[in-house]
JSON list of N, CA, C and O in Angstrom, two decimals:
[
{"chain": "A", "resi": 25, "resn": "MET", "atom": "N", "xyz": [122.35, 89.76, 99.39]},
{"chain": "A", "resi": 25, "resn": "MET", "atom": "CA", "xyz": [121.59, 89.00, 98.44]},
{"chain": "A", "resi": 25, "resn": "MET", "atom": "C", "xyz": [121.31, 89.83, 97.21]},
{"chain": "A", "resi": 25, "resn": "MET", "atom": "O", "xyz": [121.00, 91.02, 97.31]},
{"chain": "A", "resi": 26, "resn": "ASP", "atom": "N", "xyz": [121.45, 89.19, 96.08]},
{"chain": "A", "resi": 26, "resn": "ASP", "atom": "CA", "xyz": [121.23, 89.89, 94.81]},
{"chain": "A", "resi": 26, "resn": "ASP", "atom": "C", "xyz": [119.79, 90.36, 94.70]},
{"chain": "A", "resi": 26, "resn": "ASP", "atom": "O", "xyz": [118.85, 89.66, 95.04]},
{"chain": "A", "resi": 27, "resn": "GLY", "atom": "N", "xyz": [119.62, 91.56, 94.18]},
{"chain": "A", "resi": 27, "resn": "GLY", "atom": "CA", "xyz": [118.30, 92.09, 93.90]},
{"chain": "A", "resi": 27, "resn": "GLY", "atom": "C", "xyz": [117.60, 92.78, 95.06]},
{"chain": "A", "resi": 27, "resn": "GLY", "atom": "O", "xyz": [116.53, 93.33, 94.89]},
{"chain": "A", "resi": 28, "resn": "LEU", "atom": "N", "xyz": [118.19, 92.74, 96.24]},
{"chain": "A", "resi": 28, "resn": "LEU", "atom": "CA", "xyz": [117.53, 93.36, 97.39]},
{"chain": "A", "resi": 28, "resn": "LEU", "atom": "C", "xyz": [117.97, 94.80, 97.64]},
{"chain": "A", "resi": 28, "resn": "LEU", "atom": "O", "xyz": [117.37, 95.49, 98.44]},
{"chain": "A", "resi": 29, "resn": "ASP", "atom": "N", "xyz": [119.00, 95.26, 96.94]},
{"chain": "A", "resi": 29, "resn": "ASP", "atom": "CA", "xyz": [119.47, 96.63, 97.14]},
{"chain": "A", "resi": 29, "resn": "ASP", "atom": "C", "xyz": [118.39, 97.68, 96.87]},
{"chain": "A", "resi": 29, "resn": "ASP", "atom": "O", "xyz": [118.23, 98.61, 97.67]},
{"chain": "A", "resi": 30, "resn": "PRO", "atom": "N", "xyz": [117.62, 97.56, 95.78]},
{"chain": "A", "resi": 30, "resn": "PRO", "atom": "CA", "xyz": [116.56, 98.56, 95.56]},
{"chain": "A", "resi": 30, "resn": "PRO", "atom": "C", "xyz": [115.49, 98.53, 96.66]},
{"chain": "A", "resi": 30, "resn": "PRO", "atom": "O", "xyz": [114.98, 99.58, 97.05]},
{"chain": "A", "resi": 31, "resn": "ILE", "atom": "N", "xyz": [115.19, 97.36, 97.17]},
{"chain": "A", "resi": 31, "resn": "ILE", "atom": "CA", "xyz": [114.19, 97.24, 98.23]},
{"chain": "A", "resi": 31, "resn": "ILE", "atom": "C", "xyz": [114.72, 97.89, 99.50]},
{"chain": "A", "resi": 31, "resn": "ILE", "atom": "O", "xyz": [114.01, 98.65, 100.17]},
{"chain": "A", "resi": 32, "resn": "ARG", "atom": "N", "xyz": [115.98, 97.61, 99.83]},
{"chain": "A", "resi": 32, "resn": "ARG", "atom": "CA", "xyz": [116.58, 98.20, 101.03]},
{"chain": "A", "resi": 32, "resn": "ARG", "atom": "C", "xyz": [116.63, 99.72, 100.92]},
{"chain": "A", "resi": 32, "resn": "ARG", "atom": "O", "xyz": [116.32, 100.43, 101.88]},
{"chain": "A", "resi": 33, "resn": "SER", "atom": "N", "xyz": [116.97, 100.21, 99.76]},
{"chain": "A", "resi": 33, "resn": "SER", "atom": "CA", "xyz": [117.03, 101.65, 99.54]},
{"chain": "A", "resi": 33, "resn": "SER", "atom": "C", "xyz": [115.65, 102.29, 99.72]},
{"chain": "A", "resi": 33, "resn": "SER", "atom": "O", "xyz": [115.52, 103.34, 100.37]},
{"chain": "A", "resi": 34, "resn": "GLU", "atom": "N", "xyz": [114.63, 101.66, 99.18]},
{"chain": "A", "resi": 34, "resn": "GLU", "atom": "CA", "xyz": [113.26, 102.18, 99.32]},
{"chain": "A", "resi": 34, "resn": "GLU", "atom": "C", "xyz": [112.81, 102.16, 100.77]},
{"chain": "A", "resi": 34, "resn": "GLU", "atom": "O", "xyz": [112.19, 103.11, 101.25]},
{"chain": "A", "resi": 35, "resn": "LEU", "atom": "N", "xyz": [113.12, 101.10, 101.49]},
{"chain": "A", "resi": 35, "resn": "LEU", "atom": "CA", "xyz": [112.74, 101.02, 102.89]},
{"chain": "A", "resi": 35, "resn": "LEU", "atom": "C", "xyz": [113.43, 102.09, 103.72]},
{"chain": "A", "resi": 35, "resn": "LEU", "atom": "O", "xyz": [112.83, 102.68, 104.63]},
{"chain": "A", "resi": 36, "resn": "LYS", "atom": "N", "xyz": [114.68, 102.38, 103.42]},
{"chain": "A", "resi": 36, "resn": "LYS", "atom": "CA", "xyz": [115.39, 103.45, 104.12]},
{"chain": "A", "resi": 36, "resn": "LYS", "atom": "C", "xyz": [114.71, 104.79, 103.86]},
{"chain": "A", "resi": 36, "resn": "LYS", "atom": "O", "xyz": [114.54, 105.59, 104.78]},
{"chain": "A", "resi": 37, "resn": "ALA", "atom": "N", "xyz": [114.34, 105.03, 102.61]},
{"chain": "A", "resi": 37, "resn": "ALA", "atom": "CA", "xyz": [113.67, 106.29, 102.26]},
{"chain": "A", "resi": 37, "resn": "ALA", "atom": "C", "xyz": [112.33, 106.40, 103.00]},
{"chain": "A", "resi": 37, "resn": "ALA", "atom": "O", "xyz": [111.99, 107.47, 103.52]},
{"chain": "A", "resi": 38, "resn": "GLN", "atom": "N", "xyz": [111.59, 105.30, 103.06]},
{"chain": "A", "resi": 38, "resn": "GLN", "atom": "CA", "xyz": [110.31, 105.32, 103.77]},
{"chain": "A", "resi": 38, "resn": "GLN", "atom": "C", "xyz": [110.52, 105.56, 105.26]},
{"chain": "A", "resi": 38, "resn": "GLN", "atom": "O", "xyz": [109.74, 106.27, 105.89]},
{"chain": "A", "resi": 39, "resn": "GLY", "atom": "N", "xyz": [111.58, 104.97, 105.81]},
{"chain": "A", "resi": 39, "resn": "GLY", "atom": "CA", "xyz": [111.89, 105.19, 107.21]},
{"chain": "A", "resi": 39, "resn": "GLY", "atom": "C", "xyz": [112.20, 106.65, 107.51]},
{"chain": "A", "resi": 39, "resn": "GLY", "atom": "O", "xyz": [111.76, 107.20, 108.52]},
{"chain": "A", "resi": 40, "resn": "ARG", "atom": "N", "xyz": [112.97, 107.27, 106.62]},
{"chain": "A", "resi": 40, "resn": "ARG", "atom": "CA", "xyz": [113.28, 108.70, 106.79]},
{"chain": "A", "resi": 40, "resn": "ARG", "atom": "C", "xyz": [112.00, 109.53, 106.73]},
{"chain": "A", "resi": 40, "resn": "ARG", "atom": "O", "xyz": [111.80, 110.44, 107.55]},
{"chain": "A", "resi": 41, "resn": "ASN", "atom": "N", "xyz": [111.14, 109.22, 105.78]},
{"chain": "A", "resi": 41, "resn": "ASN", "atom": "CA", "xyz": [109.87, 109.95, 105.67]},
{"chain": "A", "resi": 41, "resn": "ASN", "atom": "C", "xyz": [109.01, 109.77, 106.92]},
{"chain": "A", "resi": 41, "resn": "ASN", "atom": "O", "xyz": [108.42, 110.73, 107.42]},
{"chain": "A", "resi": 42, "resn": "LEU", "atom": "N", "xyz": [108.95, 108.56, 107.43]},
{"chain": "A", "resi": 42, "resn": "LEU", "atom": "CA", "xyz": [108.18, 108.30, 108.64]},
{"chain": "A", "resi": 42, "resn": "LEU", "atom": "C", "xyz": [108.76, 109.06, 109.83]},
{"chain": "A", "resi": 42, "resn": "LEU", "atom": "O", "xyz": [108.02, 109.63, 110.63]},
{"chain": "A", "resi": 43, "resn": "ASN", "atom": "N", "xyz": [110.08, 109.11, 109.93]},
{"chain": "A", "resi": 43, "resn": "ASN", "atom": "CA", "xyz": [110.71, 109.87, 111.01]},
{"chain": "A", "resi": 43, "resn": "ASN", "atom": "C", "xyz": [110.39, 111.36, 110.90]},
{"chain": "A", "resi": 43, "resn": "ASN", "atom": "O", "xyz": [110.14, 112.03, 111.90]},
{"chain": "A", "resi": 44, "resn": "GLN", "atom": "N", "xyz": [110.38, 111.89, 109.68]},
{"chain": "A", "resi": 44, "resn": "GLN", "atom": "CA", "xyz": [110.05, 113.30, 109.49]},
{"chain": "A", "resi": 44, "resn": "GLN", "atom": "C", "xyz": [108.60, 113.58, 109.89]},
{"chain": "A", "resi": 44, "resn": "GLN", "atom": "O", "xyz": [108.31, 114.58, 110.54]},
{"chain": "A", "resi": 45, "resn": "LEU", "atom": "N", "xyz": [107.69, 112.67, 109.51]},
{"chain": "A", "resi": 45, "resn": "LEU", "atom": "CA", "xyz": [106.28, 112.85, 109.88]},
{"chain": "A", "resi": 45, "resn": "LEU", "atom": "C", "xyz": [106.11, 112.78, 111.40]},
{"chain": "A", "resi": 45, "resn": "LEU", "atom": "O", "xyz": [105.35, 113.56, 111.98]},
{"chain": "A", "resi": 46, "resn": "THR", "atom": "N", "xyz": [106.82, 111.86, 112.04]},
{"chain": "A", "resi": 46, "resn": "THR", "atom": "CA", "xyz": [106.74, 111.73, 113.49]},
{"chain": "A", "resi": 46, "resn": "THR", "atom": "C", "xyz": [107.24, 113.00, 114.18]},
{"chain": "A", "resi": 46, "resn": "THR", "atom": "O", "xyz": [106.62, 113.49, 115.12]},
{"chain": "A", "resi": 47, "resn": "THR", "atom": "N", "xyz": [108.36, 113.53, 113.69]},
{"chain": "A", "resi": 47, "resn": "THR", "atom": "CA", "xyz": [108.91, 114.76, 114.25]},
{"chain": "A", "resi": 47, "resn": "THR", "atom": "C", "xyz": [107.92, 115.91, 114.12]},
{"chain": "A", "resi": 47, "resn": "THR", "atom": "O", "xyz": [107.66, 116.64, 115.08]},
{"chain": "A", "resi": 48, "resn": "LEU", "atom": "N", "xyz": [107.34, 116.07, 112.93]},
{"chain": "A", "resi": 48, "resn": "LEU", "atom": "CA", "xyz": [106.37, 117.15, 112.71]},
{"chain": "A", "resi": 48, "resn": "LEU", "atom": "C", "xyz": [105.13, 116.97, 113.58]},
{"chain": "A", "resi": 48, "resn": "LEU", "atom": "O", "xyz": [104.60, 117.95, 114.12]},
{"chain": "A", "resi": 49, "resn": "ALA", "atom": "N", "xyz": [104.68, 115.74, 113.75]},
{"chain": "A", "resi": 49, "resn": "ALA", "atom": "CA", "xyz": [103.51, 115.49, 114.59]},
{"chain": "A", "resi": 49, "resn": "ALA", "atom": "C", "xyz": [103.83, 115.82, 116.05]},
{"chain": "A", "resi": 49, "resn": "ALA", "atom": "O", "xyz": [103.00, 116.43, 116.75]},
{"chain": "A", "resi": 50, "resn": "ASN", "atom": "N", "xyz": [105.02, 115.44, 116.52]},
{"chain": "A", "resi": 50, "resn": "ASN", "atom": "CA", "xyz": [105.40, 115.74, 117.89]},
{"chain": "A", "resi": 50, "resn": "ASN", "atom": "C", "xyz": [105.56, 117.24, 118.14]},
{"chain": "A", "resi": 50, "resn": "ASN", "atom": "O", "xyz": [105.37, 117.71, 119.25]},
{"chain": "A", "resi": 51, "resn": "MET", "atom": "N", "xyz": [105.91, 117.98, 117.09]},
{"chain": "A", "resi": 51, "resn": "MET", "atom": "CA", "xyz": [106.04, 119.43, 117.19]},
{"chain": "A", "resi": 51, "resn": "MET", "atom": "C", "xyz": [104.68, 120.13, 117.10]},
{"chain": "A", "resi": 51, "resn": "MET", "atom": "O", "xyz": [104.58, 121.33, 117.31]},
{"chain": "A", "resi": 52, "resn": "GLY", "atom": "N", "xyz": [103.65, 119.38, 116.77]},
{"chain": "A", "resi": 52, "resn": "GLY", "atom": "CA", "xyz": [102.31, 119.95, 116.63]},
{"chain": "A", "resi": 52, "resn": "GLY", "atom": "C", "xyz": [102.08, 120.65, 115.31]},
{"chain": "A", "resi": 52, "resn": "GLY", "atom": "O", "xyz": [101.10, 121.36, 115.15]},
{"chain": "A", "resi": 53, "resn": "LYS", "atom": "N", "xyz": [102.98, 120.43, 114.35]},
{"chain": "A", "resi": 53, "resn": "LYS", "atom": "CA", "xyz": [102.85, 121.10, 113.05]},
{"chain": "A", "resi": 53, "resn": "LYS", "atom": "C", "xyz": [101.91, 120.37, 112.12]},
{"chain": "A", "resi": 53, "resn": "LYS", "atom": "O", "xyz": [101.39, 120.95, 111.17]},
{"chain": "A", "resi": 54, "resn": "ILE", "atom": "N", "xyz": [101.73, 119.07, 112.35]},
{"chain": "A", "resi": 54, "resn": "ILE", "atom": "CA", "xyz": [100.77, 118.30, 111.57]},
{"chain": "A", "resi": 54, "resn": "ILE", "atom": "C", "xyz": [100.01, 117.38, 112.51]},
{"chain": "A", "resi": 54, "resn": "ILE", "atom": "O", "xyz": [100.45, 117.10, 113.62]},
{"chain": "A", "resi": 55, "resn": "THR", "atom": "N", "xyz": [98.86, 116.95, 112.05]},
{"chain": "A", "resi": 55, "resn": "THR", "atom": "CA", "xyz": [98.08, 115.96, 112.77]},
{"chain": "A", "resi": 55, "resn": "THR", "atom": "C", "xyz": [98.05, 114.72, 111.91]},
{"chain": "A", "resi": 55, "resn": "THR", "atom": "O", "xyz": [97.72, 114.78, 110.72]},
{"chain": "A", "resi": 56, "resn": "VAL", "atom": "N", "xyz": [98.43, 113.60, 112.49]},
{"chain": "A", "resi": 56, "resn": "VAL", "atom": "CA", "xyz": [98.43, 112.35, 111.73]},
{"chain": "A", "resi": 56, "resn": "VAL", "atom": "C", "xyz": [97.02, 111.82, 111.71]},
{"chain": "A", "resi": 56, "resn": "VAL", "atom": "O", "xyz": [96.44, 111.49, 112.75]},
{"chain": "A", "resi": 57, "resn": "VAL", "atom": "N", "xyz": [96.45, 111.79, 110.52]},
{"chain": "A", "resi": 57, "resn": "VAL", "atom": "CA", "xyz": [95.11, 111.26, 110.34]},
{"chain": "A", "resi": 57, "resn": "VAL", "atom": "C", "xyz": [95.25, 109.81, 109.93]},
{"chain": "A", "resi": 57, "resn": "VAL", "atom": "O", "xyz": [96.10, 109.47, 109.09]},
{"chain": "A", "resi": 58, "resn": "TYR", "atom": "N", "xyz": [94.45, 108.96, 110.51]},
{"chain": "A", "resi": 58, "resn": "TYR", "atom": "CA", "xyz": [94.50, 107.52, 110.22]},
{"chain": "A", "resi": 58, "resn": "TYR", "atom": "C", "xyz": [95.85, 106.92, 110.62]},
{"chain": "A", "resi": 58, "resn": "TYR", "atom": "O", "xyz": [96.39, 106.09, 109.92]},
{"chain": "A", "resi": 59, "resn": "GLY", "atom": "N", "xyz": [96.39, 107.35, 111.73]},
{"chain": "A", "resi": 59, "resn": "GLY", "atom": "CA", "xyz": [97.66, 106.83, 112.21]},
{"chain": "A", "resi": 59, "resn": "GLY", "atom": "C", "xyz": [97.63, 105.33, 112.43]},
{"chain": "A", "resi": 59, "resn": "GLY", "atom": "O", "xyz": [98.62, 104.63, 112.19]},
{"chain": "A", "resi": 60, "resn": "ASP", "atom": "N", "xyz": [96.48, 104.82, 112.89]},
{"chain": "A", "resi": 60, "resn": "ASP", "atom": "CA", "xyz": [96.35, 103.38, 113.11]},
{"chain": "A", "resi": 60, "resn": "ASP", "atom": "C", "xyz": [96.49, 102.62, 111.80]},
{"chain": "A", "resi": 60, "resn": "ASP", "atom": "O", "xyz": [97.14, 101.58, 111.74]},
{"chain": "A", "resi": 61, "resn": "ARG", "atom": "N", "xyz": [95.91, 103.16, 110.75]},
{"chain": "A", "resi": 61, "resn": "ARG", "atom": "CA", "xyz": [96.00, 102.50, 109.44]},
{"chain": "A", "resi": 61, "resn": "ARG", "atom": "C", "xyz": [97.43, 102.53, 108.92]},
{"chain": "A", "resi": 61, "resn": "ARG", "atom": "O", "xyz": [97.91, 101.56, 108.31]},
{"chain": "A", "resi": 62, "resn": "LEU", "atom": "N", "xyz": [98.14, 103.61, 109.18]},
{"chain": "A", "resi": 62, "resn": "LEU", "atom": "CA", "xyz": [99.54, 103.72, 108.79]},
{"chain": "A", "resi": 62, "resn": "LEU", "atom": "C", "xyz": [100.38, 102.67, 109.51]},
{"chain": "A", "resi": 62, "resn": "LEU", "atom": "O", "xyz": [101.17, 101.96, 108.89]},
{"chain": "A", "resi": 63, "resn": "ALA", "atom": "N", "xyz": [100.15, 102.53, 110.81]},
{"chain": "A", "resi": 63, "resn": "ALA", "atom": "CA", "xyz": [100.89, 101.54, 111.60]},
{"chain": "A", "resi": 63, "resn": "ALA", "atom": "C", "xyz": [100.57, 100.13, 111.12]},
{"chain": "A", "resi": 63, "resn": "ALA", "atom": "O", "xyz": [101.47, 99.28, 111.02]},
{"chain": "A", "resi": 64, "resn": "GLU", "atom": "N", "xyz": [99.32, 99.85, 110.82]},
{"chain": "A", "resi": 64, "resn": "GLU", "atom": "CA", "xyz": [98.94, 98.52, 110.32]},
{"chain": "A", "resi": 64, "resn": "GLU", "atom": "C", "xyz": [99.62, 98.23, 108.99]},
{"chain": "A", "resi": 64, "resn": "GLU", "atom": "O", "xyz": [100.09, 97.11, 108.76]},
{"chain": "A", "resi": 65, "resn": "GLY", "atom": "N", "xyz": [99.68, 99.20, 108.13]},
{"chain": "A", "resi": 65, "resn": "GLY", "atom": "CA", "xyz": [100.33, 99.03, 106.83]},
{"chain": "A", "resi": 65, "resn": "GLY", "atom": "C", "xyz": [101.81, 98.70, 106.98]},
{"chain": "A", "resi": 65, "resn": "GLY", "atom": "O", "xyz": [102.33, 97.81, 106.32]},
{"chain": "A", "resi": 66, "resn": "TYR", "atom": "N", "xyz": [102.48, 99.40, 107.87]},
{"chain": "A", "resi": 66, "resn": "TYR", "atom": "CA", "xyz": [103.90, 99.12, 108.10]},
{"chain": "A", "resi": 66, "resn": "TYR", "atom": "C", "xyz": [104.10, 97.76, 108.74]},
{"chain": "A", "resi": 66, "resn": "TYR", "atom": "O", "xyz": [105.07, 97.07, 108.46]},
{"chain": "A", "resi": 67, "resn": "ALA", "atom": "N", "xyz": [103.18, 97.35, 109.60]},
{"chain": "A", "resi": 67, "resn": "ALA", "atom": "CA", "xyz": [103.27, 96.02, 110.21]},
{"chain": "A", "resi": 67, "resn": "ALA", "atom": "C", "xyz": [103.13, 94.94, 109.14]},
{"chain": "A", "resi": 67, "resn": "ALA", "atom": "O", "xyz": [103.85, 93.93, 109.17]},
{"chain": "A", "resi": 68, "resn": "GLN", "atom": "N", "xyz": [102.24, 95.15, 108.19]},
{"chain": "A", "resi": 68, "resn": "GLN", "atom": "CA", "xyz": [102.06, 94.19, 107.10]},
{"chain": "A", "resi": 68, "resn": "GLN", "atom": "C", "xyz": [103.32, 94.11, 106.23]},
{"chain": "A", "resi": 68, "resn": "GLN", "atom": "O", "xyz": [103.76, 93.02, 105.85]},
{"chain": "A", "resi": 69, "resn": "VAL", "atom": "N", "xyz": [103.90, 95.26, 105.92]},
{"chain": "A", "resi": 69, "resn": "VAL", "atom": "CA", "xyz": [105.13, 95.28, 105.12]},
{"chain": "A", "resi": 69, "resn": "VAL", "atom": "C", "xyz": [106.24, 94.55, 105.86]},
{"chain": "A", "resi": 69, "resn": "VAL", "atom": "O", "xyz": [106.98, 93.76, 105.28]},
{"chain": "A", "resi": 70, "resn": "SER", "atom": "N", "xyz": [106.35, 94.81, 107.16]},
{"chain": "A", "resi": 70, "resn": "SER", "atom": "CA", "xyz": [107.38, 94.17, 107.96]},
{"chain": "A", "resi": 70, "resn": "SER", "atom": "C", "xyz": [107.22, 92.65, 107.96]},
{"chain": "A", "resi": 70, "resn": "SER", "atom": "O", "xyz": [108.20, 91.91, 107.81]},
{"chain": "A", "resi": 71, "resn": "GLU", "atom": "N", "xyz": [106.01, 92.18, 108.11]},
{"chain": "A", "resi": 71, "resn": "GLU", "atom": "CA", "xyz": [105.77, 90.73, 108.11]},
{"chain": "A", "resi": 71, "resn": "GLU", "atom": "C", "xyz": [106.08, 90.12, 106.75]},
{"chain": "A", "resi": 71, "resn": "GLU", "atom": "O", "xyz": [106.68, 89.05, 106.66]},
{"chain": "A", "resi": 72, "resn": "GLN", "atom": "N", "xyz": [105.73, 90.80, 105.68]},
{"chain": "A", "resi": 72, "resn": "GLN", "atom": "CA", "xyz": [106.04, 90.30, 104.34]},
{"chain": "A", "resi": 72, "resn": "GLN", "atom": "C", "xyz": [107.54, 90.21, 104.13]},
{"chain": "A", "resi": 72, "resn": "GLN", "atom": "O", "xyz": [108.04, 89.26, 103.52]},
{"chain": "A", "resi": 73, "resn": "LEU", "atom": "N", "xyz": [108.29, 91.20, 104.63]},
{"chain": "A", "resi": 73, "resn": "LEU", "atom": "CA", "xyz": [109.74, 91.16, 104.51]},
{"chain": "A", "resi": 73, "resn": "LEU", "atom": "C", "xyz": [110.33, 90.00, 105.31]},
{"chain": "A", "resi": 73, "resn": "LEU", "atom": "O", "xyz": [111.25, 89.33, 104.85]},
{"chain": "A", "resi": 74, "resn": "ARG", "atom": "N", "xyz": [109.78, 89.76, 106.50]},
{"chain": "A", "resi": 74, "resn": "ARG", "atom": "CA", "xyz": [110.26, 88.61, 107.29]},
{"chain": "A", "resi": 74, "resn": "ARG", "atom": "C", "xyz": [110.04, 87.30, 106.54]},
{"chain": "A", "resi": 74, "resn": "ARG", "atom": "O", "xyz": [110.92, 86.44, 106.51]},
{"chain": "A", "resi": 75, "resn": "GLN", "atom": "N", "xyz": [108.87, 87.16, 105.94]},
{"chain": "A", "resi": 75, "resn": "GLN", "atom": "CA", "xyz": [108.58, 85.95, 105.17]},
{"chain": "A", "resi": 75, "resn": "GLN", "atom": "C", "xyz": [109.53, 85.81, 103.98]},
{"chain": "A", "resi": 75, "resn": "GLN", "atom": "O", "xyz": [110.04, 84.72, 103.70]},
{"chain": "A", "resi": 76, "resn": "LEU", "atom": "N", "xyz": [109.78, 86.90, 103.30]},
{"chain": "A", "resi": 76, "resn": "LEU", "atom": "CA", "xyz": [110.70, 86.89, 102.17]},
{"chain": "A", "resi": 76, "resn": "LEU", "atom": "C", "xyz": [112.10, 86.47, 102.60]},
{"chain": "A", "resi": 76, "resn": "LEU", "atom": "O", "xyz": [112.74, 85.62, 101.96]},
{"chain": "A", "resi": 77, "resn": "LEU", "atom": "N", "xyz": [112.56, 87.03, 103.71]},
{"chain": "A", "resi": 77, "resn": "LEU", "atom": "CA", "xyz": [113.89, 86.69, 104.20]},
{"chain": "A", "resi": 77, "resn": "LEU", "atom": "C", "xyz": [113.99, 85.22, 104.60]},
{"chain": "A", "resi": 77, "resn": "LEU", "atom": "O", "xyz": [115.01, 84.58, 104.39]},
{"chain": "A", "resi": 78, "resn": "ARG", "atom": "N", "xyz": [112.92, 84.68, 105.16]},
{"chain": "A", "resi": 78, "resn": "ARG", "atom": "CA", "xyz": [112.91, 83.25, 105.52]},
{"chain": "A", "resi": 78, "resn": "ARG", "atom": "C", "xyz": [113.04, 82.39, 104.27]},
{"chain": "A", "resi": 78, "resn": "ARG", "atom": "O", "xyz": [113.69, 81.36, 104.29]},
{"chain": "A", "resi": 79, "resn": "GLU", "atom": "N", "xyz": [112.40, 82.82, 103.19]},
{"chain": "A", "resi": 79, "resn": "GLU", "atom": "CA", "xyz": [112.42, 82.04, 101.95]},
{"chain": "A", "resi": 79, "resn": "GLU", "atom": "C", "xyz": [113.77, 82.08, 101.26]},
{"chain": "A", "resi": 79, "resn": "GLU", "atom": "O", "xyz": [114.18, 81.09, 100.65]},
{"chain": "A", "resi": 80, "resn": "VAL", "atom": "N", "xyz": [114.47, 83.19, 101.34]},
{"chain": "A", "resi": 80, "resn": "VAL", "atom": "CA", "xyz": [115.72, 83.32, 100.60]},
{"chain": "A", "resi": 80, "resn": "VAL", "atom": "C", "xyz": [116.95, 82.90, 101.40]},
{"chain": "A", "resi": 80, "resn": "VAL", "atom": "O", "xyz": [118.03, 82.80, 100.85]},
{"chain": "A", "resi": 81, "resn": "THR", "atom": "N", "xyz": [116.78, 82.69, 102.70]},
{"chain": "A", "resi": 81, "resn": "THR", "atom": "CA", "xyz": [117.94, 82.26, 103.50]},
{"chain": "A", "resi": 81, "resn": "THR", "atom": "C", "xyz": [117.86, 80.79, 103.84]},
{"chain": "A", "resi": 81, "resn": "THR", "atom": "O", "xyz": [116.90, 80.14, 103.73]}
]
């Protein structure tokens, strides 16, 4: 779909960042503060993307 490439690229970058944070947290190098809020934010983004996809398909 036209115009979604920048969104997909940004989501991939965010996914990589989240994976890096998860790896560091599992190694004990960082402590995730407000992890619940982070998860809620990603859930909201995911739901908005689902709604967008429903509208454009």
